[in-house]
């Protein structure tokens, strides 16, 4: 079974631009979560989507947004980029089941550099 | 949310067992203990999770103390490819949210 894929793997943008990152979850997984990882802040939760609906949201400004499509693929968008948005953006998918546990499987990430 | 405390770094000889401790003294009754690892420049990889009982899978074993205030991840025969940062996380199962918050983790160095 193919893993979580993210595109692009690397991206360079300038301040003020916007960017869209894409994530394809593992086949059959319906939940997609996004994280930002920086050396200083570690891994921080951005938001989670399930069945095209945002279910949870972390403490990030409104410039960070996302969506999920009917095939569970997800995109996140960052508008008006700032230097501090330079980070590794990770997508994770999980299989939502009736049992009370989850496992999140991470993609390789998109490394965004804002100049 | 409960927080975790892990040693910053550990060394282990190749072929020996690596025992990584984690303290989570404020864990609540419904929170699970999850372990992930992150090899340099890659996304985090799920290893194992547990609630109360000890767990074992093809990658590792998880030993949770009876009071649930601490746990130990055991890699039975560490290899050089196990060199990574290991994160111990406590959190709720998915139907209460899929959020994970990673702390500093333990940087495990497996040496030949």
Short mmCIF file of C-alpha atoms in Angstrom, two decimals:
data_model
loop_
_atom_site.label_atom_id
_atom_site.label_comp_id
_atom_site.label_asym_id
_atom_site.label_seq_id
_atom_site.Cartn_x
_atom_site.Cartn_y
_atom_site.Cartn_z
CA UNK A 1 0.00 0.00 0.00
CA UNK A 2 1.43 3.37 -0.97
CA UNK A 3 2.27 5.79 1.83
CA UNK A 4 1.32 9.39 2.32
CA UNK A 5 2.58 11.56 -0.50
CA UNK A 6 3.16 15.29 -0.43
CA UNK A 7 3.89 17.66 -3.24
CA UNK A 8 5.97 19.57 -3.85
CA UNK A 9 8.88 18.37 -1.70
CA UNK A 10 10.67 21.70 -1.77
CA UNK A 11 9.41 25.20 -2.38
CA UNK A 12 10.96 28.65 -2.33
CA UNK A 13 8.74 31.71 -2.13
CA UNK A 14 9.14 35.36 -1.29
CA UNK A 15 7.40 37.39 1.39
CA UNK A 16 3.86 38.35 0.54
CA UNK A 17 3.26 35.49 -1.86
CA UNK A 18 0.88 32.63 -1.24
CA UNK A 19 1.50 28.92 -1.45
CA UNK A 20 -0.58 25.75 -1.79
CA UNK A 21 0.69 22.40 -0.58
CA UNK A 22 -0.89 19.07 -1.46
CA UNK A 23 -1.25 15.81 0.45
CA UNK A 24 -2.56 12.44 -0.70
CA UNK A 25 -3.36 10.14 2.22
CA UNK A 26 -2.96 6.40 2.34
CA UNK A 27 -5.73 4.73 0.37
CA UNK A 28 -8.75 4.24 2.60
CA UNK A 29 -7.66 6.79 5.19
CA UNK A 30 -10.23 9.49 5.72
CA UNK A 31 -8.53 11.78 8.18
CA UNK A 32 -5.75 14.17 7.20
CA UNK A 33 -3.85 16.37 9.64
CA UNK A 34 -1.31 19.07 8.90
CA UNK A 35 1.67 20.04 11.05
CA UNK A 36 4.36 22.67 10.94
CA UNK A 37 7.84 21.74 12.12
CA UNK A 38 10.53 24.29 12.85
CA UNK A 39 13.78 23.93 14.82
CA UNK A 40 12.62 26.42 17.42
CA UNK A 41 8.99 25.41 17.91
CA UNK A 42 9.14 21.70 17.21
CA UNK A 43 6.08 20.04 15.67
CA UNK A 44 2.90 22.07 15.90
CA UNK A 45 -0.57 20.99 14.89
CA UNK A 46 -2.25 23.12 12.22
CA UNK A 47 -5.59 21.46 11.48
CA UNK A 48 -7.33 18.18 10.81
CA UNK A 49 -9.85 17.29 8.14
CA UNK A 50 -12.23 14.39 8.06
CA UNK A 51 -14.85 13.82 5.36
CA UNK A 52 -14.16 17.24 3.84
CA UNK A 53 -14.82 19.00 7.15
CA UNK A 54 -12.30 20.71 9.39
CA UNK A 55 -12.58 18.92 12.69
CA UNK A 56 -9.85 20.54 14.73
CA UNK A 57 -7.68 23.61 14.39
CA UNK A 58 -4.46 24.58 16.07
CA UNK A 59 -3.36 28.01 17.16
CA UNK A 60 -2.32 29.52 13.83
CA UNK A 61 -3.45 32.76 12.17
CA UNK A 62 -6.13 32.84 9.51
CA UNK A 63 -3.47 33.05 6.81
CA UNK A 64 -3.23 29.29 7.19
CA UNK A 65 -6.15 27.44 5.68
CA UNK A 66 -6.92 24.07 4.25
CA UNK A 67 -9.48 21.90 2.63
CA UNK A 68 -10.18 18.27 1.88
CA UNK A 69 -11.68 16.81 -1.24
CA UNK A 70 -14.14 13.95 -1.61
CA UNK A 71 -11.27 11.56 -2.38
CA UNK A 72 -9.66 12.54 0.96
CA UNK A 73 -6.82 14.42 -0.69
CA UNK A 74 -6.06 17.62 1.14
CA UNK A 75 -4.50 20.95 0.41
CA UNK A 76 -3.25 23.66 2.72
CA UNK A 77 -2.78 27.26 1.74
CA UNK A 78 -0.69 29.96 3.32
CA UNK A 79 -1.37 33.49 2.17
CA UNK A 80 0.77 36.59 2.59
CA UNK A 81 3.86 34.58 3.44
CA UNK A 82 6.18 35.76 6.20
CA UNK A 83 9.78 34.82 6.86
CA UNK A 84 8.67 32.88 9.93
CA UNK A 85 6.58 30.57 7.78
CA UNK A 86 9.74 28.85 6.61
CA UNK A 87 9.35 25.32 7.91
CA UNK A 88 8.79 21.69 7.11
CA UNK A 89 5.07 21.13 6.58
CA UNK A 90 3.99 17.61 7.34
CA UNK A 91 0.80 15.86 6.43
CA UNK A 92 -0.42 12.81 8.31
CA UNK A 93 -3.27 10.46 7.53
CA UNK A 94 -5.11 8.04 9.73
CA UNK A 95 -7.74 5.38 9.32
CA UNK A 96 -10.83 6.39 11.22
CA UNK A 97 -12.31 3.31 12.77
CA UNK A 98 -14.78 2.49 15.45
CA UNK A 99 -12.12 1.39 17.89
CA UNK A 100 -10.73 3.92 20.31
CA UNK A 101 -7.22 4.44 18.99
CA UNK A 102 -5.47 6.05 16.10
CA UNK A 103 -2.22 5.84 14.29
CA UNK A 104 -1.04 8.69 12.20
CA UNK A 105 1.17 8.02 9.21
CA UNK A 106 3.25 10.93 8.08
CA UNK A 107 4.36 11.96 4.65
CA UNK A 108 7.89 13.13 3.85
CA UNK A 109 6.92 16.77 4.18
CA UNK A 110 7.22 19.89 2.06
CA UNK A 111 10.11 22.13 2.96
CA UNK A 112 9.04 25.73 2.43
CA UNK A 113 11.62 28.51 2.39
CA UNK A 114 10.39 32.10 2.44
CA UNK A 115 12.92 34.71 1.31
CA UNK B 1 -3.10 18.12 27.80
CA UNK B 2 -0.66 15.93 29.70
CA UNK B 3 2.98 16.63 29.00
CA UNK B 4 5.92 14.28 28.75
CA UNK B 5 9.51 14.39 29.89
CA UNK B 6 12.23 12.51 28.05
CA UNK B 7 16.02 12.50 28.23
CA UNK B 8 17.54 14.76 25.61
CA UNK B 9 19.85 12.11 24.22
CA UNK B 10 20.95 8.51 24.63
CA UNK B 11 23.55 6.22 23.12
CA UNK B 12 23.15 2.53 22.42
CA UNK B 13 25.50 -0.10 21.03
CA UNK B 14 24.43 -1.78 17.82
CA UNK B 15 22.71 -5.10 18.50
CA UNK B 16 21.87 -4.23 22.09
CA UNK B 17 18.47 -3.29 23.43
CA UNK B 18 17.64 0.41 23.52
CA UNK B 19 15.41 1.42 26.44
CA UNK B 20 13.92 4.87 26.09
CA UNK B 21 12.10 6.23 29.15
CA UNK B 22 9.28 8.73 29.26
CA UNK B 23 7.56 10.38 32.20
CA UNK B 24 3.93 11.45 31.88
CA UNK B 25 2.87 11.97 35.46
CA UNK B 26 -0.20 14.06 34.61
CA UNK B 27 -1.68 11.64 32.11
CA UNK B 28 -5.44 11.34 32.34
CA UNK B 29 -7.38 8.10 32.45
CA UNK B 30 -8.43 8.18 28.79
CA UNK B 31 -5.18 9.30 27.28
CA UNK B 32 -3.03 6.88 25.33
CA UNK B 33 0.75 6.81 25.17
CA UNK B 34 2.10 7.03 21.62
CA UNK B 35 5.64 6.69 20.39
CA UNK B 36 6.91 8.10 17.12
CA UNK B 37 10.38 8.55 15.74
CA UNK B 38 11.81 10.93 13.20
CA UNK B 39 14.85 10.08 11.19
CA UNK B 40 16.70 13.11 9.92
CA UNK B 41 14.93 14.92 7.08
CA UNK B 42 11.98 12.51 7.09
CA UNK B 43 8.45 12.70 8.46
CA UNK B 44 7.70 11.15 11.85
CA UNK B 45 7.07 7.40 11.83
CA UNK B 46 4.52 5.76 14.09
CA UNK B 47 6.03 3.05 16.29
CA UNK B 48 3.54 1.86 18.89
CA UNK B 49 0.87 3.00 21.30
CA UNK B 50 -0.82 1.73 24.44
CA UNK B 51 -3.31 2.59 27.16
CA UNK B 52 -2.63 0.39 30.18
CA UNK B 53 -1.22 -2.94 29.10
CA UNK B 54 2.21 -3.59 27.71
CA UNK B 55 2.28 -3.79 23.93
CA UNK B 56 4.57 -5.39 21.39
CA UNK B 57 4.75 -5.20 17.63
CA UNK B 58 7.32 -5.91 14.96
CA UNK B 59 9.19 -2.70 15.72
CA UNK B 60 9.23 -2.37 19.48
CA UNK B 61 7.75 -3.10 22.89
CA UNK B 62 6.01 -0.58 25.12
CA UNK B 63 6.08 -1.05 28.88
CA UNK B 64 3.65 1.15 30.83
CA UNK B 65 3.88 1.31 34.60
CA UNK B 66 0.87 0.30 36.63
CA UNK B 67 0.20 3.89 37.72
CA UNK B 68 0.61 4.98 34.06
CA UNK B 69 2.90 7.82 35.07
CA UNK B 70 5.80 6.56 33.00
CA UNK B 71 6.59 4.22 30.15
CA UNK B 72 9.56 2.72 28.36
CA UNK B 73 10.00 2.04 24.68
CA UNK B 74 12.22 -0.94 24.01
CA UNK B 75 13.97 -1.59 20.71
CA UNK B 76 15.15 -5.14 21.29
CA UNK B 77 18.10 -5.20 18.88
CA UNK B 78 19.05 -1.68 17.87
CA UNK B 79 20.58 -1.13 14.44
CA UNK B 80 22.30 1.88 12.96
CA UNK B 81 19.08 2.67 11.10
CA UNK B 82 17.34 3.16 14.43
CA UNK B 83 19.32 6.37 14.99
CA UNK B 84 16.58 9.00 15.22
CA UNK B 85 14.72 11.33 17.54
CA UNK B 86 12.09 9.40 19.50
CA UNK B 87 8.98 11.20 20.67
CA UNK B 88 6.75 10.07 23.49
CA UNK B 89 3.31 11.65 23.30
CA UNK B 90 0.13 11.31 25.29
CA UNK B 91 -3.18 12.03 23.65
CA UNK B 92 -6.76 11.10 23.11
CA UNK B 93 -7.99 8.67 20.50
CA UNK B 94 -9.14 9.99 17.18
CA UNK B 95 -12.77 10.57 17.90
CA UNK B 96 -11.77 13.27 20.37
CA UNK B 97 -9.42 14.94 17.94
CA UNK B 98 -6.44 13.90 15.92
CA UNK B 99 -3.98 16.34 17.38
CA UNK B 100 -0.53 15.32 18.43
CA UNK B 101 1.91 17.64 20.15
CA UNK B 102 5.52 16.59 19.97
CA UNK B 103 7.93 17.70 22.66
CA UNK B 104 11.70 17.67 22.43
CA UNK B 105 12.09 13.92 22.18
CA UNK B 106 15.14 11.76 22.82
CA UNK B 107 17.89 11.72 20.26
CA UNK B 108 19.02 8.09 20.11
CA UNK B 109 22.42 7.45 18.64
CA UNK B 110 23.13 3.81 17.80
CA UNK B 111 26.85 3.22 17.57
CA UNK B 112 28.74 0.33 15.91
#
